[in-house]
Amino acid sequence: MTYTVRAPAKINLHLGVGAPREDGFHPLLTVYQAVGVCDDVSMSRSAGWSLRVDVPDWIDPELVPLDGDNIVHRAALLLAAHHGLTEVHAEASIAKQIPVAGGMAGGSADAAAALVALDRLWELETSDDDLLQIAGVLGSDVPFALIGGTALGTGRGELVEPVADDATWWWVAVCHDVGMSTPAVYRHFDELHPDASPEPPSADDLLEAIAVGDVHALAATLHNDLQQAAFDLRPDLAEVIAFGEGEGALRGMISGSGPTCVFLNESADDARAVASAFSEKGHETVLVTHGPVAGAHVVTYA
Ligand code: C5P
């Protein structure tokens, strides 16, 4: 028996960051959107544990750890422990399409997909609430990868609540070979904002833009508190944003903690035109995608 589960990358339409909490994490008020760039995680029965990863030619396989540090392995151990099991048995494989260390929560998507696939493979019937709770222990973005769609995230990002979103938003994602460290970007945010409020900024205007399906209003209200920190650490990114906006994107911004830059477009055709301009300029990995899409879900079982 093999279960293949697909889980989406995310974009933060709004990433409001507050002053660090006592545990070192930052309180967030974020609006996530799941987009159609997905990883597939397959789980088959096996006497032991093994993990392999397949990558497209633009992802360096060395960037994905396959040892005990891999988030899929941690997801397996945590799910097993939740059910009082001490050993994990499965042949796991990840087919990656989401940029690694790109600010699009690729590792979180893999963890969410692994939880859903193993829950089926091991016939555990874990409740949705328990899966979300386990996901939150694995990482701040993992619960969102389970629910997908468009959602409000609070706490350190792990408390998620769906947001009604009937539109289709067209995005271009410009990826970079060298990833960025999320903790380093947050640390620099702290240096830039020693007096940050414990309350992250609200997303009310952006939520209103989504409610009425107005792409220009959404473009005007996109917000990422980590953007300046990411620009300081990677000055080339500001030029990437300026170029995309010059080529007709309504708005560009850093995705999460970067370095992937995402651009909102008025239509699919506009998104393709912006992507072509980036390709002609020499950017090798440029994705045209749309959101919202579903969270982690079974795509094949055989
Ligand atoms: O939760 P996750 O494993 O994705 O977080 C990775 C790192 O990002 C954390 O160790 C922390 O340095 C930083 N982070 C943070 N505040 C958040 C989420 C992440 O400081 N709300």
Coordinates of C-alpha atoms and ligand atoms in Angstrom, one line a residue:
M1 CA 0.0 0.0 0.0
T2 CA 1.3 3.5 -1.0
Y3 CA -0.3 6.8 -0.1
T4 CA 0.8 9.9 -1.9
V5 CA -0.2 13.2 -0.3
R6 CA 0.3 16.6 -2.0
A7 CA 0.9 19.7 0.1
P8 CA 1.2 23.3 -1.1
A9 CA 3.7 26.1 -0.8
K10 CA 2.6 29.2 1.0
I11 CA 2.8 32.9 0.5
N12 CA 2.3 35.3 3.4
L13 CA 0.0 38.1 2.0
H14 CA 0.3 39.9 5.3
L15 CA 3.2 39.1 7.7
G16 CA 2.8 41.3 10.8
V17 CA 5.6 40.6 13.4
G18 CA 5.6 41.7 17.0
A19 CA 8.4 41.9 19.6
P20 CA 9.9 38.5 20.5
R21 CA 8.1 36.5 23.2
E22 CA 9.9 34.9 26.2
D23 CA 10.4 31.6 24.2
G24 CA 12.2 33.6 21.5
F25 CA 9.5 33.2 18.9
H26 CA 7.8 36.3 17.5
P27 CA 4.1 36.8 17.8
L28 CA 2.6 36.9 14.3
L29 CA -0.6 38.1 12.7
T30 CA -0.3 36.7 9.3
V31 CA -2.6 35.9 6.3
Y32 CA -1.4 32.8 4.5
Q33 CA -2.3 31.7 1.0
A34 CA -1.6 28.2 -0.3
V35 CA -0.4 28.3 -4.0
G36 CA -0.2 25.7 -6.6
V37 CA 3.5 24.8 -6.2
C38 CA 3.4 21.5 -4.3
D39 CA 5.5 18.8 -3.0
D40 CA 4.3 15.2 -3.0
V41 CA 5.2 12.8 -0.1
S42 CA 4.7 9.1 -0.6
M43 CA 4.6 6.5 2.2
S44 CA 4.7 2.7 1.6
R45 CA 4.8 -0.2 4.0
S46 CA 8.3 -1.3 5.0
A47 CA 10.0 -3.2 7.8
G48 CA 12.2 -0.3 8.7
W49 CA 12.5 3.5 7.9
S50 CA 13.9 5.0 4.8
L51 CA 13.7 8.4 3.2
R52 CA 14.6 9.5 -0.3
V53 CA 14.1 12.8 -2.2
D54 CA 13.6 13.5 -5.9
V55 CA 14.2 17.0 -7.0
P56 CA 13.8 18.9 -10.3
D57 CA 17.1 20.0 -11.9
W58 CA 16.9 23.5 -10.4
I59 CA 16.8 22.3 -6.8
D60 CA 20.1 21.1 -5.2
P61 CA 19.4 17.7 -3.5
E62 CA 22.2 18.4 -1.0
L63 CA 20.0 21.1 0.5
V64 CA 17.4 18.6 1.7
P65 CA 18.7 16.7 4.8
L66 CA 17.8 13.0 4.8
D67 CA 19.0 12.1 8.3
G68 CA 17.3 12.6 11.6
D69 CA 17.0 16.3 11.0
N70 CA 14.6 15.8 8.2
I71 CA 11.2 17.2 9.1
V72 CA 9.4 14.2 7.5
H73 CA 11.3 11.9 9.9
R74 CA 10.4 14.2 12.9
A75 CA 6.8 14.2 11.8
A76 CA 6.8 10.4 11.7
L77 CA 8.3 10.1 15.2
L78 CA 5.9 12.7 16.6
L79 CA 2.8 11.1 15.1
A80 CA 4.0 7.6 16.3
A81 CA 4.7 8.9 19.8
H82 CA 1.2 10.5 19.9
H83 CA -0.2 7.0 19.5
G84 CA 2.2 5.4 22.0
L85 CA 4.4 3.9 19.2
T86 CA 8.1 4.0 19.7
E87 CA 9.2 2.9 16.2
V88 CA 8.5 4.2 12.8
H89 CA 8.2 1.9 9.8
A90 CA 7.7 3.3 6.3
E91 CA 9.4 3.8 3.0
A92 CA 9.1 7.6 2.5
S93 CA 9.9 9.6 -0.6
I94 CA 9.5 13.3 -1.2
A95 CA 9.1 14.7 -4.7
K96 CA 10.0 18.3 -4.4
Q97 CA 8.8 21.3 -6.4
I98 CA 8.8 23.9 -3.6
P99 CA 12.0 25.9 -3.4
V100 CA 14.2 24.8 -0.5
A101 CA 14.9 27.5 2.2
G102 CA 13.0 29.9 0.0
G103 CA 10.4 31.4 2.4
M104 CA 7.6 29.3 0.9
A105 CA 7.4 26.7 3.7
G106 CA 8.5 23.7 1.6
G107 CA 9.7 21.7 4.6
S108 CA 6.5 22.5 6.4
A109 CA 4.5 21.2 3.4
D110 CA 6.5 18.0 3.5
A111 CA 5.8 17.6 7.2
A112 CA 2.1 18.2 6.7
A113 CA 1.9 15.7 3.8
A114 CA 3.9 13.1 5.9
L115 CA 1.4 13.4 8.8
V116 CA -1.6 12.8 6.5
A117 CA 0.1 9.9 4.6
L118 CA 1.3 8.1 7.7
D119 CA -2.0 8.5 9.4
R120 CA -3.5 6.6 6.5
L121 CA -0.7 4.1 6.1
W122 CA -0.6 3.2 9.8
E123 CA -4.5 3.4 10.1
L124 CA -4.3 5.7 13.1
E125 CA -7.4 7.9 12.4
T126 CA -5.9 10.8 14.2
S127 CA -8.5 13.6 14.8
D128 CA -8.1 16.8 12.9
D129 CA -7.5 18.7 16.1
D130 CA -4.7 16.3 17.1
L131 CA -3.1 16.5 13.7
L132 CA -3.1 20.3 13.8
Q133 CA -1.6 20.2 17.3
I134 CA 1.2 17.8 16.2
A135 CA 1.7 20.0 13.2
G136 CA 2.2 23.0 15.4
V137 CA 4.9 21.3 17.4
L138 CA 6.8 20.5 14.1
G139 CA 6.9 24.1 12.9
S140 CA 5.0 27.4 12.9
D141 CA 3.8 27.0 9.3
V142 CA 2.9 23.2 9.3
P143 CA -0.7 23.6 10.5
F144 CA -1.4 26.0 7.6
A145 CA 0.0 23.4 5.2
L146 CA -2.6 21.0 6.5
I147 CA -5.6 23.3 6.0
G148 CA -4.4 25.3 2.9
G149 CA -6.7 27.8 1.2
T150 CA -6.4 31.3 2.6
A151 CA -6.1 31.6 6.4
L152 CA -5.4 33.9 9.3
G153 CA -2.4 32.8 11.4
T154 CA -1.8 33.9 15.0
G155 CA 0.4 32.8 17.9
R156 CA 3.7 32.1 16.3
G157 CA 1.8 31.3 13.1
E158 CA 0.6 27.9 14.2
L159 CA -2.9 28.9 15.2
V160 CA -4.9 28.9 11.9
E161 CA -8.4 29.9 11.0
P162 CA -9.7 29.7 7.4
V163 CA -10.6 32.9 5.6
A164 CA -13.3 32.8 2.9
D165 CA -11.6 33.6 -0.5
D166 CA -13.5 32.9 -3.7
A167 CA -11.1 34.7 -6.0
T168 CA -8.1 33.2 -8.0
W169 CA -5.0 35.3 -7.5
W170 CA -2.2 35.0 -10.0
W171 CA 1.4 35.0 -8.7
V172 CA 4.9 34.9 -10.1
A173 CA 7.5 33.5 -7.8
V174 CA 11.2 34.3 -8.5
C175 CA 13.4 31.8 -6.7
H176 CA 17.1 32.0 -5.9
D177 CA 19.8 29.3 -5.7
V178 CA 21.1 30.5 -2.3
G179 CA 18.5 30.2 0.4
M180 CA 18.2 32.4 3.6
S181 CA 18.1 31.4 7.2
T182 CA 14.7 32.2 8.8
P183 CA 16.2 32.7 12.3
A184 CA 18.8 35.1 10.9
V185 CA 16.1 37.3 9.2
Y186 CA 14.1 37.4 12.5
R187 CA 17.3 38.3 14.4
H188 CA 17.9 41.2 12.0
F189 CA 14.2 42.2 12.4
D190 CA 14.9 42.5 16.1
E191 CA 18.0 44.7 15.5
L192 CA 16.0 47.0 13.2
H193 CA 13.0 47.2 15.6
P194 CA 14.3 47.2 19.2
D195 CA 11.0 48.9 20.2
A196 CA 8.6 46.6 18.3
S197 CA 5.2 46.4 19.9
P198 CA 4.2 42.9 21.3
E199 CA 1.0 43.3 19.1
P200 CA 1.7 42.6 15.5
P201 CA 0.1 45.0 13.0
S202 CA -3.5 44.1 11.9
A203 CA -4.5 42.9 8.4
D204 CA -8.0 44.4 8.4
D205 CA -7.6 46.3 5.1
L206 CA -6.1 43.2 3.4
L207 CA -8.9 41.0 4.6
E208 CA -11.4 43.4 3.3
A209 CA -9.6 43.3 -0.1
I210 CA -9.9 39.5 -0.1
A211 CA -13.5 39.6 0.9
V212 CA -14.5 41.8 -2.1
G213 CA -12.1 40.0 -4.4
D214 CA -10.3 43.3 -5.5
V215 CA -6.9 42.6 -6.9
H216 CA -5.8 46.2 -6.9
A217 CA -6.8 46.6 -3.2
L218 CA -5.0 43.4 -2.4
A219 CA -1.9 44.6 -4.2
A220 CA -2.0 47.9 -2.2
T221 CA -2.4 46.1 1.2
L222 CA 0.2 43.3 0.8
H223 CA 2.5 43.7 3.8
N224 CA 5.7 41.9 5.1
D225 CA 7.4 43.2 8.2
L226 CA 10.4 41.0 7.4
Q227 CA 11.0 42.6 4.1
Q228 CA 13.5 45.3 5.2
A229 CA 15.5 42.7 7.2
A230 CA 15.6 40.5 4.1
F231 CA 16.7 43.4 1.9
D232 CA 19.5 44.3 4.3
L233 CA 20.8 40.7 4.3
R234 CA 20.4 40.4 0.5
P235 CA 20.4 43.8 -1.2
D236 CA 19.9 42.1 -4.7
L237 CA 16.3 41.3 -3.7
A238 CA 15.2 45.0 -3.8
E239 CA 16.2 45.1 -7.5
V240 CA 14.3 41.9 -8.2
I241 CA 11.1 43.5 -6.8
A242 CA 11.7 46.7 -8.7
F243 CA 12.2 44.9 -12.0
G244 CA 9.0 42.8 -11.6
E245 CA 6.9 45.9 -10.8
G246 CA 8.5 47.7 -13.8
E247 CA 7.4 44.8 -16.0
G248 CA 3.8 45.1 -15.1
A249 CA 3.2 43.2 -11.8
L250 CA 0.8 45.0 -9.6
R251 CA 3.1 44.5 -6.6
G252 CA 6.1 42.5 -5.6
M253 CA 7.3 41.5 -2.1
I254 CA 9.5 39.0 -0.3
S255 CA 7.8 35.7 0.5
G256 CA 8.0 35.1 4.3
S257 CA 11.6 35.5 5.3
G258 CA 12.8 35.2 1.7
P259 CA 14.7 35.0 -0.5
T260 CA 11.8 34.0 -2.9
C261 CA 10.2 37.2 -4.3
V262 CA 6.5 37.0 -5.2
F263 CA 4.5 39.2 -7.5
L264 CA 0.7 39.7 -7.7
N265 CA -0.7 40.1 -11.2
E266 CA -4.0 41.2 -12.6
S267 CA -4.4 38.1 -14.7
A268 CA -2.8 34.8 -15.7
D269 CA -1.6 36.4 -19.0
D270 CA 0.0 39.3 -17.1
A271 CA 1.7 36.7 -14.8
R272 CA 3.1 34.9 -17.8
A273 CA 4.4 38.1 -19.3
V274 CA 6.2 39.1 -16.0
A275 CA 7.7 35.6 -15.7
S276 CA 9.0 35.8 -19.3
A277 CA 10.6 39.1 -18.6
F278 CA 12.4 37.5 -15.6
S279 CA 13.5 34.5 -17.7
E280 CA 14.8 36.8 -20.5
K281 CA 16.8 38.7 -17.9
G282 CA 18.5 35.4 -16.9
H283 CA 16.5 34.3 -13.8
E284 CA 16.5 30.5 -14.1
T285 CA 13.7 29.6 -11.7
V286 CA 10.6 31.6 -12.2
L287 CA 7.2 30.0 -11.4
V288 CA 3.7 31.1 -12.5
T289 CA 1.2 30.0 -10.0
H290 CA -2.2 30.8 -8.4
G291 CA -3.9 30.6 -5.1
P292 CA -5.7 29.6 -3.0
V293 CA -5.4 25.9 -3.4
A294 CA -6.2 22.9 -1.1
G295 CA -4.0 21.9 1.9
A296 CA -2.4 18.5 2.3
H297 CA -4.6 15.9 0.6
V298 CA -4.3 12.3 -0.7
V299 CA -3.7 12.2 -4.4
T300 CA -3.1 8.5 -5.0
Y301 CA -3.4 5.4 -3.0
A302 CA -2.6 2.0 -4.5
Ligands
C5P1 O1 8.6 27.4 13.7 P1 9.7 27.2 12.7 O2 10.5 26.0 12.9 O3 9.3 27.4 11.3 O4 10.7 28.5 13.0 C1 12.0 28.6 12.5 C2 12.7 29.7 13.2 O5 12.1 31.0 12.7 C3 12.6 29.7 14.7 O6 13.6 29.0 15.3 C4 12.7 31.2 15.0 O7 14.1 31.6 15.0 C5 12.0 31.9 13.8 N1 10.6 32.2 14.1 C6 10.3 33.2 15.0 N2 9.0 33.5 15.2 C7 8.0 32.9 14.6 C8 8.3 31.8 13.6 C9 9.6 31.5 13.4 O8 11.2 33.8 15.5 N3 6.7 33.2 14.8

